[in-house]
GROMACS .gro file of N, CA and C in nm:
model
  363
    1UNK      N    1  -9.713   1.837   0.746
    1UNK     CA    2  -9.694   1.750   0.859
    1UNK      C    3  -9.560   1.783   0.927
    2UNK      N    4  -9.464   1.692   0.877
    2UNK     CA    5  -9.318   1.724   0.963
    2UNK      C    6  -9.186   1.771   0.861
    3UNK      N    7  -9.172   1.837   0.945
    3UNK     CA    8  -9.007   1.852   0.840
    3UNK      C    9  -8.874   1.755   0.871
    4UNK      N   10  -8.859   1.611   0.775
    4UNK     CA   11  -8.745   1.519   0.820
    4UNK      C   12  -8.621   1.520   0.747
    5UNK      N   13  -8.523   1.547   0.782
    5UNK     CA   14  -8.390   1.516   0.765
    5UNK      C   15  -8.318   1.388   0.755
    6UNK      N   16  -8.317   1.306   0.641
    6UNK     CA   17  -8.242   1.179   0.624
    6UNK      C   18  -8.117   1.192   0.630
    7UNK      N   19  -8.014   1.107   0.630
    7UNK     CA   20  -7.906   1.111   0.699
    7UNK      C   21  -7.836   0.999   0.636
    8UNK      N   22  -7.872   0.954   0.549
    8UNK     CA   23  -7.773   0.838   0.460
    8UNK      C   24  -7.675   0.807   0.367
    9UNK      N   25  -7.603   0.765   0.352
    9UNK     CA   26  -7.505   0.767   0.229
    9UNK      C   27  -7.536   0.675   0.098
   10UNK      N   28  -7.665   0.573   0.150
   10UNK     CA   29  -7.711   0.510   0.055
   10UNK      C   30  -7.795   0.548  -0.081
   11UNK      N   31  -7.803   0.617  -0.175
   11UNK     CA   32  -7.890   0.707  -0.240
   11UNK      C   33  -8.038   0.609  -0.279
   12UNK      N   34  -7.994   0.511  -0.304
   12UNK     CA   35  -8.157   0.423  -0.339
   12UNK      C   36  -8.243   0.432  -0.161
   13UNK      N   37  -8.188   0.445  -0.050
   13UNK     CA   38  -8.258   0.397   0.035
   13UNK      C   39  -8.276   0.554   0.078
   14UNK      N   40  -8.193   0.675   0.039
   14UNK     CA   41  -8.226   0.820   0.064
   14UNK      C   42  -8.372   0.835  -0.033
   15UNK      N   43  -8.355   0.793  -0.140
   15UNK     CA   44  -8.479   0.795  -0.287
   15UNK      C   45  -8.610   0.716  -0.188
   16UNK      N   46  -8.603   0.593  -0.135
   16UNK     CA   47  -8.751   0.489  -0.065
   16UNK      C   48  -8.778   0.609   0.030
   17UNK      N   49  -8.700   0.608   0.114
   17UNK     CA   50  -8.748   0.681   0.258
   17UNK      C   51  -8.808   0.847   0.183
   18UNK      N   52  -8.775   0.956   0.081
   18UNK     CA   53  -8.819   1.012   0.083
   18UNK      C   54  -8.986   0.982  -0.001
   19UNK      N   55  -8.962   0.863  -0.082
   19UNK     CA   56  -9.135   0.857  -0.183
   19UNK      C   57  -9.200   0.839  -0.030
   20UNK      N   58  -9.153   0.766   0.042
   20UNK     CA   59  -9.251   0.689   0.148
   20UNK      C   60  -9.327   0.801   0.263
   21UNK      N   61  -9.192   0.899   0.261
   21UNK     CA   62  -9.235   1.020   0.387
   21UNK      C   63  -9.279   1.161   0.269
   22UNK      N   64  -9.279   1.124   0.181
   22UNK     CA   65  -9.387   1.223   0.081
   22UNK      C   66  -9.493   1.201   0.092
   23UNK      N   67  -9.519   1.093   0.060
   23UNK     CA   68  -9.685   1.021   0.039
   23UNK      C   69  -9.749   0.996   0.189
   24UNK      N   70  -9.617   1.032   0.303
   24UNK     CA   71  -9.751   1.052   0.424
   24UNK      C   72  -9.742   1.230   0.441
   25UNK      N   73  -9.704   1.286   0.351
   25UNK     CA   74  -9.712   1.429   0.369
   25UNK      C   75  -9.619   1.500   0.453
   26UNK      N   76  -9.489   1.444   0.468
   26UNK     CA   77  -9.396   1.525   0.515
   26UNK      C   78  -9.306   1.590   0.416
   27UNK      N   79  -9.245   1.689   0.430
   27UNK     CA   80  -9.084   1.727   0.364
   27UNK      C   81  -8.986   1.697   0.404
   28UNK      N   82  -8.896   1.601   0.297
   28UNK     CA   83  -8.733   1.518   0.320
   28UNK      C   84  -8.679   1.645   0.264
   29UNK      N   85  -8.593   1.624   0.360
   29UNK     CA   86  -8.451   1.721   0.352
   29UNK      C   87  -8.299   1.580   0.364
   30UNK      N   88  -8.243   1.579   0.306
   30UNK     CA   89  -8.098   1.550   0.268
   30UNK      C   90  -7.984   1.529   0.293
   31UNK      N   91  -7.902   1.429   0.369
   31UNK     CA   92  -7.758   1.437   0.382
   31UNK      C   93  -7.679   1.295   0.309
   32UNK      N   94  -7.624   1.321   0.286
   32UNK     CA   95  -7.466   1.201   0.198
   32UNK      C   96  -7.404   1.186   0.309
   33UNK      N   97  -7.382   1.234   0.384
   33UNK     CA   98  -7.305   1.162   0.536
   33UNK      C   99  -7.279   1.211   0.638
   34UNK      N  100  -7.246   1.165   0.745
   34UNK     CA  101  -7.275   1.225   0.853
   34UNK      C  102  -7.259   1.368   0.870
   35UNK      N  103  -7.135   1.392   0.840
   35UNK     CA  104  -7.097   1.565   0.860
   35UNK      C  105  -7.145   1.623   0.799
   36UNK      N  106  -7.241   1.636   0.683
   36UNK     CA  107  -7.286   1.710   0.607
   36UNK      C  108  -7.422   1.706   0.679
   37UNK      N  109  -7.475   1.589   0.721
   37UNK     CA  110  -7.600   1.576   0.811
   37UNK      C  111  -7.615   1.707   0.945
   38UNK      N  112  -7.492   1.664   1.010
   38UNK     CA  113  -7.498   1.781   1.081
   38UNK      C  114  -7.513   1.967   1.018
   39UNK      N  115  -7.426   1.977   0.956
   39UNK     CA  116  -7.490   2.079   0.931
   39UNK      C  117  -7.608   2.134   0.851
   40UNK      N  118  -7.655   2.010   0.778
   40UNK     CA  119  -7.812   2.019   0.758
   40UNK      C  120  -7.883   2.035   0.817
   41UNK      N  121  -7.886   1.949   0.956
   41UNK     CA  122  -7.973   1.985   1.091
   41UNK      C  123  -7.926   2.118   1.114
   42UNK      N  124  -7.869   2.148   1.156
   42UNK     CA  125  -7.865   2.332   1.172
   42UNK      C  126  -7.948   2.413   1.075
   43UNK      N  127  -7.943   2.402   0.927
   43UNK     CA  128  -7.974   2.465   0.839
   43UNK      C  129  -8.166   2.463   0.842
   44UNK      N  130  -8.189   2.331   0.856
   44UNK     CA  131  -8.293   2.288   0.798
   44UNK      C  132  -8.397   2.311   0.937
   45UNK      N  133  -8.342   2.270   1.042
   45UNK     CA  134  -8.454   2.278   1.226
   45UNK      C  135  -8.519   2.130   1.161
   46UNK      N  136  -8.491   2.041   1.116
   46UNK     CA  137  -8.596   1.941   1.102
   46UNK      C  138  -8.630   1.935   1.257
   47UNK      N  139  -8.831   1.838   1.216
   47UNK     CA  140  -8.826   1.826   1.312
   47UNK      C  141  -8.795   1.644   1.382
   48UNK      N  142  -8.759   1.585   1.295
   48UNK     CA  143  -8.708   1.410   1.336
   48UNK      C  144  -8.617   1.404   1.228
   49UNK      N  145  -8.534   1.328   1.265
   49UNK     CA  146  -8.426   1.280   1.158
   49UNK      C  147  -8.418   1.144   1.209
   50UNK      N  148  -8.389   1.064   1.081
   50UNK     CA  149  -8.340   0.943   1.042
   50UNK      C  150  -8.228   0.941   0.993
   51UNK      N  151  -8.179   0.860   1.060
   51UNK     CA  152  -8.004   0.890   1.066
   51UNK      C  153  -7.911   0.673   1.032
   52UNK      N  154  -7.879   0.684   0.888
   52UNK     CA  155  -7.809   0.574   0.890
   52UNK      C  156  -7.652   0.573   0.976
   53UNK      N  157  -7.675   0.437   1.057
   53UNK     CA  158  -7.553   0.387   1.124
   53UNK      C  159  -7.430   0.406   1.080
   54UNK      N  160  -7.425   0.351   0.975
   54UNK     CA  161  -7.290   0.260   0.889
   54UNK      C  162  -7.260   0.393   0.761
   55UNK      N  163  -7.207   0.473   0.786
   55UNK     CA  164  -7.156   0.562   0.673
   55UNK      C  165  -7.007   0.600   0.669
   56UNK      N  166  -6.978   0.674   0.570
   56UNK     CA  167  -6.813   0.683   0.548
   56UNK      C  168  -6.833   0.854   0.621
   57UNK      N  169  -6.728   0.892   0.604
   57UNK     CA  170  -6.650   1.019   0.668
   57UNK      C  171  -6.685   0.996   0.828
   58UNK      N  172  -6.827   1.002   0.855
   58UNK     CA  173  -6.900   1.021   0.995
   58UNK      C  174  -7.026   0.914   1.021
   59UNK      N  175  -6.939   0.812   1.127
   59UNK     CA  176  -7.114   0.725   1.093
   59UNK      C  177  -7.181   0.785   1.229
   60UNK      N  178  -7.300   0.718   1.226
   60UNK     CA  179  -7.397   0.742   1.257
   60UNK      C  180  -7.384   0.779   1.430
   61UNK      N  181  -7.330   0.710   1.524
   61UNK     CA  182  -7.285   0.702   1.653
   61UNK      C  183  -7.243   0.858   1.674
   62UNK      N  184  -7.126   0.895   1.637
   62UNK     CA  185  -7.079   1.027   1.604
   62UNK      C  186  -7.175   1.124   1.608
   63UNK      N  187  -7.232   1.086   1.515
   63UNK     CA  188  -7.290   1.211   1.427
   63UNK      C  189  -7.439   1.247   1.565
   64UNK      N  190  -7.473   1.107   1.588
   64UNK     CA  191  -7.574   1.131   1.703
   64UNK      C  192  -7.534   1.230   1.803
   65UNK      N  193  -7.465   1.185   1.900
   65UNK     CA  194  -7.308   1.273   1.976
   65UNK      C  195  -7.310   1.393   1.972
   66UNK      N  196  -7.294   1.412   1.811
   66UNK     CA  197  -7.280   1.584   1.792
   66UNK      C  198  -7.411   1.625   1.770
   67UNK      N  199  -7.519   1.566   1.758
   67UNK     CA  200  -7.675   1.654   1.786
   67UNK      C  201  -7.723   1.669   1.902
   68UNK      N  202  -7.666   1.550   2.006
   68UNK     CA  203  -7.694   1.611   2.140
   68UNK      C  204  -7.636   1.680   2.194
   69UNK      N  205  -7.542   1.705   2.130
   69UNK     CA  206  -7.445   1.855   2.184
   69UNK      C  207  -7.471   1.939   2.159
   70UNK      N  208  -7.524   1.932   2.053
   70UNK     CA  209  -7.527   2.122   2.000
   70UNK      C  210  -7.707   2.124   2.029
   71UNK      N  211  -7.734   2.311   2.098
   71UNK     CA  212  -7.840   2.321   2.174
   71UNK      C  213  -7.953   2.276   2.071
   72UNK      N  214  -7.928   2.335   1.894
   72UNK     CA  215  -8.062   2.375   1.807
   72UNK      C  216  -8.054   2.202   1.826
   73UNK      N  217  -8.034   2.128   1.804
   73UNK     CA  218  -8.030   1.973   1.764
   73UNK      C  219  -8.086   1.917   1.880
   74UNK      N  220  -8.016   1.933   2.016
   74UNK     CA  221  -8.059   1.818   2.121
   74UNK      C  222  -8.197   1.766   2.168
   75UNK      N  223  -8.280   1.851   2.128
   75UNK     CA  224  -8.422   1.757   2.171
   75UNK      C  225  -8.490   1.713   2.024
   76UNK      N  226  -8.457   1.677   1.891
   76UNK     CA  227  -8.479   1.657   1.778
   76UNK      C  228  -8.451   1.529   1.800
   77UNK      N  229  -8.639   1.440   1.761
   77UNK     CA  230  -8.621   1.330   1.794
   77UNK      C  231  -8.520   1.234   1.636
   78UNK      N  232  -8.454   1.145   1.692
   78UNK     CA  233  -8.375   1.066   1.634
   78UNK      C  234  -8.389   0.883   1.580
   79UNK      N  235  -8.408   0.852   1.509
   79UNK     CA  236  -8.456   0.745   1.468
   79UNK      C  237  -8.344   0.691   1.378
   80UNK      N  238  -8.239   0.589   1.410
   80UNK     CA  239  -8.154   0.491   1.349
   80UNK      C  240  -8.189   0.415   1.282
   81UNK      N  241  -8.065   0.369   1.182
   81UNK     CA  242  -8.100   0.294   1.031
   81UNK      C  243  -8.013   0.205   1.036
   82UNK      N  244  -8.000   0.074   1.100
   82UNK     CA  245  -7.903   0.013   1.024
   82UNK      C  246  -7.894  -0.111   0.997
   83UNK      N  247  -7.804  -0.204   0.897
   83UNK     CA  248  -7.838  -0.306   0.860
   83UNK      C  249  -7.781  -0.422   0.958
   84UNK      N  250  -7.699  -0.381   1.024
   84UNK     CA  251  -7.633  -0.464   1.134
   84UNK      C  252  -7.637  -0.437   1.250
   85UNK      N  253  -7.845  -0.451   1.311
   85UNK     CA  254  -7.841  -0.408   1.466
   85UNK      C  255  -7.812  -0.505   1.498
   86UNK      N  256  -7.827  -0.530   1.641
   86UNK     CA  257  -7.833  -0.598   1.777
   86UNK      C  258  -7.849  -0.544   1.914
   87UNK      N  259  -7.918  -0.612   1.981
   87UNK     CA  260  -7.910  -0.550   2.101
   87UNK      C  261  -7.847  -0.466   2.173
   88UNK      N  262  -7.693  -0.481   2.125
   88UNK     CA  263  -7.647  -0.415   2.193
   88UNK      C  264  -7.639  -0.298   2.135
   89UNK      N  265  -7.628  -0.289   1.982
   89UNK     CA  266  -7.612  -0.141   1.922
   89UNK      C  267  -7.731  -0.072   1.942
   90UNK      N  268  -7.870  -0.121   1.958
   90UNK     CA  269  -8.008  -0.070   2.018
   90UNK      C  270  -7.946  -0.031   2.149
   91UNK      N  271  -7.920  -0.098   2.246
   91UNK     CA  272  -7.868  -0.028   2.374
   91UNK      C  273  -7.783   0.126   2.392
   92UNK      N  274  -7.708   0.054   2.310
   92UNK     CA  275  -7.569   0.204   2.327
   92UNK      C  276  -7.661   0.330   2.265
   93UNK      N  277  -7.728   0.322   2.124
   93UNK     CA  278  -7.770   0.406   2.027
   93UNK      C  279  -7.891   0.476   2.161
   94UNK      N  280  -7.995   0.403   2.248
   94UNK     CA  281  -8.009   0.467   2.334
   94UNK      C  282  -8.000   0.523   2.387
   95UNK      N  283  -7.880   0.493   2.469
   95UNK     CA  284  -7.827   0.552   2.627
   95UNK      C  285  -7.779   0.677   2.562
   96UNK      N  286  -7.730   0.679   2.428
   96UNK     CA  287  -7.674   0.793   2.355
   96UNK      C  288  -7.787   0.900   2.328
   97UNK      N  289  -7.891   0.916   2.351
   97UNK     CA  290  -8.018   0.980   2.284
   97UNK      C  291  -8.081   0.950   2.219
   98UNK      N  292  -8.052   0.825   2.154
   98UNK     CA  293  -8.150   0.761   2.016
   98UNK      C  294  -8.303   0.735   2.078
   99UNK      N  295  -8.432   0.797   1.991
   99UNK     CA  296  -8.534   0.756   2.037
   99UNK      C  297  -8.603   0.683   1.970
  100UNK      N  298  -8.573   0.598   1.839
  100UNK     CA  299  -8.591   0.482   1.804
  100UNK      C  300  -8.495   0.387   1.746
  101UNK      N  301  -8.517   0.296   1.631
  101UNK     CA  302  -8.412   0.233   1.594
  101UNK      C  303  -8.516   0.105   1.495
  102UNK      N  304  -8.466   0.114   1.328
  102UNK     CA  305  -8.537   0.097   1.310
  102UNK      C  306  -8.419   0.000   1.174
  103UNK      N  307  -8.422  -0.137   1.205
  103UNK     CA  308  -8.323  -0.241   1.138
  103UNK      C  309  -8.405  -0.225   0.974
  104UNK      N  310  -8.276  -0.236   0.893
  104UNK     CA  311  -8.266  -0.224   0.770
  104UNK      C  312  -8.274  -0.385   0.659
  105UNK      N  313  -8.348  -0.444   0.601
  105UNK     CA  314  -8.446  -0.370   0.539
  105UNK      C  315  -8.556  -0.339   0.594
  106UNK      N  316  -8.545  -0.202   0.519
  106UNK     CA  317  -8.655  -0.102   0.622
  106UNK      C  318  -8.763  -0.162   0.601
  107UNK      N  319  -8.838  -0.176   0.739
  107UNK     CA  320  -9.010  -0.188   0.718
  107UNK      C  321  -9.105  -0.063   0.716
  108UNK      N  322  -9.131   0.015   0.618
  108UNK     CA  323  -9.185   0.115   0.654
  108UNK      C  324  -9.315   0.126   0.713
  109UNK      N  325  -9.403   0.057   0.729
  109UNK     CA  326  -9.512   0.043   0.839
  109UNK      C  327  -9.475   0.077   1.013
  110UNK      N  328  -9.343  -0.010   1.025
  110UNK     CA  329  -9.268   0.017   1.167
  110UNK      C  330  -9.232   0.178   1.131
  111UNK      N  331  -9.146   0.247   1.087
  111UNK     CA  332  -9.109   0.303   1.056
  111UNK      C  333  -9.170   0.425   1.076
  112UNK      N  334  -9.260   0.446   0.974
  112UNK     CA  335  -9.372   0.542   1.001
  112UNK      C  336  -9.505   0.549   1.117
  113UNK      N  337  -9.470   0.430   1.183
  113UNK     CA  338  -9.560   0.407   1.338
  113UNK      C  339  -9.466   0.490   1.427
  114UNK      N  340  -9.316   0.457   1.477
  114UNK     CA  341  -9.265   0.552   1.517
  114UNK      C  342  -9.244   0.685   1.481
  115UNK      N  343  -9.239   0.722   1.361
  115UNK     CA  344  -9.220   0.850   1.332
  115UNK      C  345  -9.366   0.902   1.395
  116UNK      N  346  -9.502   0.853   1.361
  116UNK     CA  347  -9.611   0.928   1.388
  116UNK      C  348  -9.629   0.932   1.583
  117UNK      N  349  -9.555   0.830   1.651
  117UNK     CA  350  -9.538   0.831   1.804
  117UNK      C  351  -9.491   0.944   1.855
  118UNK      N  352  -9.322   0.971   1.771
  118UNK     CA  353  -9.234   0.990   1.845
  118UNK      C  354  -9.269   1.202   1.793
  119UNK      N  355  -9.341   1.244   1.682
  119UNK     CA  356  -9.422   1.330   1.692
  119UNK      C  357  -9.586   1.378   1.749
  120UNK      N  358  -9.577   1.251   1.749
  120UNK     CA  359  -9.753   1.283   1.815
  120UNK      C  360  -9.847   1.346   1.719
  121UNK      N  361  -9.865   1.244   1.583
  121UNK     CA  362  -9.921   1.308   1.512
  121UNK      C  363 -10.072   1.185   1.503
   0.00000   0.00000   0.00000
């Protein structure tokens, strides 16, 4: 199916999101935090990443930033994690490139409805 790139510093919620995107037949690929995320996306071409908000070295805002900058990254759709949305962080995470946004605790039914949208699978 897809090749996804997680993006969290949380390891129990890196462990859910990959049983969950196994068992719909994708391959999780790996990051501990933002900067290491980035250059995973380089390494890896995923093709969607899920990317937690709230991390240490590089959170999530940032790290978005630097995938729409760099060419291999910028049209790699993007889907946010975090436990403290609101409107307005849905807004900004937008206008920034974000093409979903998906509040923590995760619902993976939502979750995997966008992922299967925002690939067209």
């Amino acid at each position: 199916m897809a090749n996804i790139l997680v993006i969290d510093d949380d390891p129990a919620i890196r462990d859910l999101l990959t049983i969950h995107m196994e068992d719909a037949g994708h391959t999780v690929t790996h990051a501990v935090n933002g900067q290491d995320g980035i250059g995973q996306a380089g390494r890896s071409h995923p093709d969607l990443i899920i990317l937690d908000i709230n991390m240490p070295v590089m959170d999530g805002t940032r790290v978005l930033q630097a995938l729409r900058g760099a060419p291999e990254t910028s049209k790699v759709p993007v889907i946010a994690l975090s436990a403290v949305g609101g409107t307005q962080m849905r807004d900004d995470m937008h206008q920034m490139g974000c093409d979903g946004f998906v509040d923590k605790p995760i619902n993976f039914d939502v979750l995997c409805g966008k992922i299967k949208k925002l690939l067209d699978l």
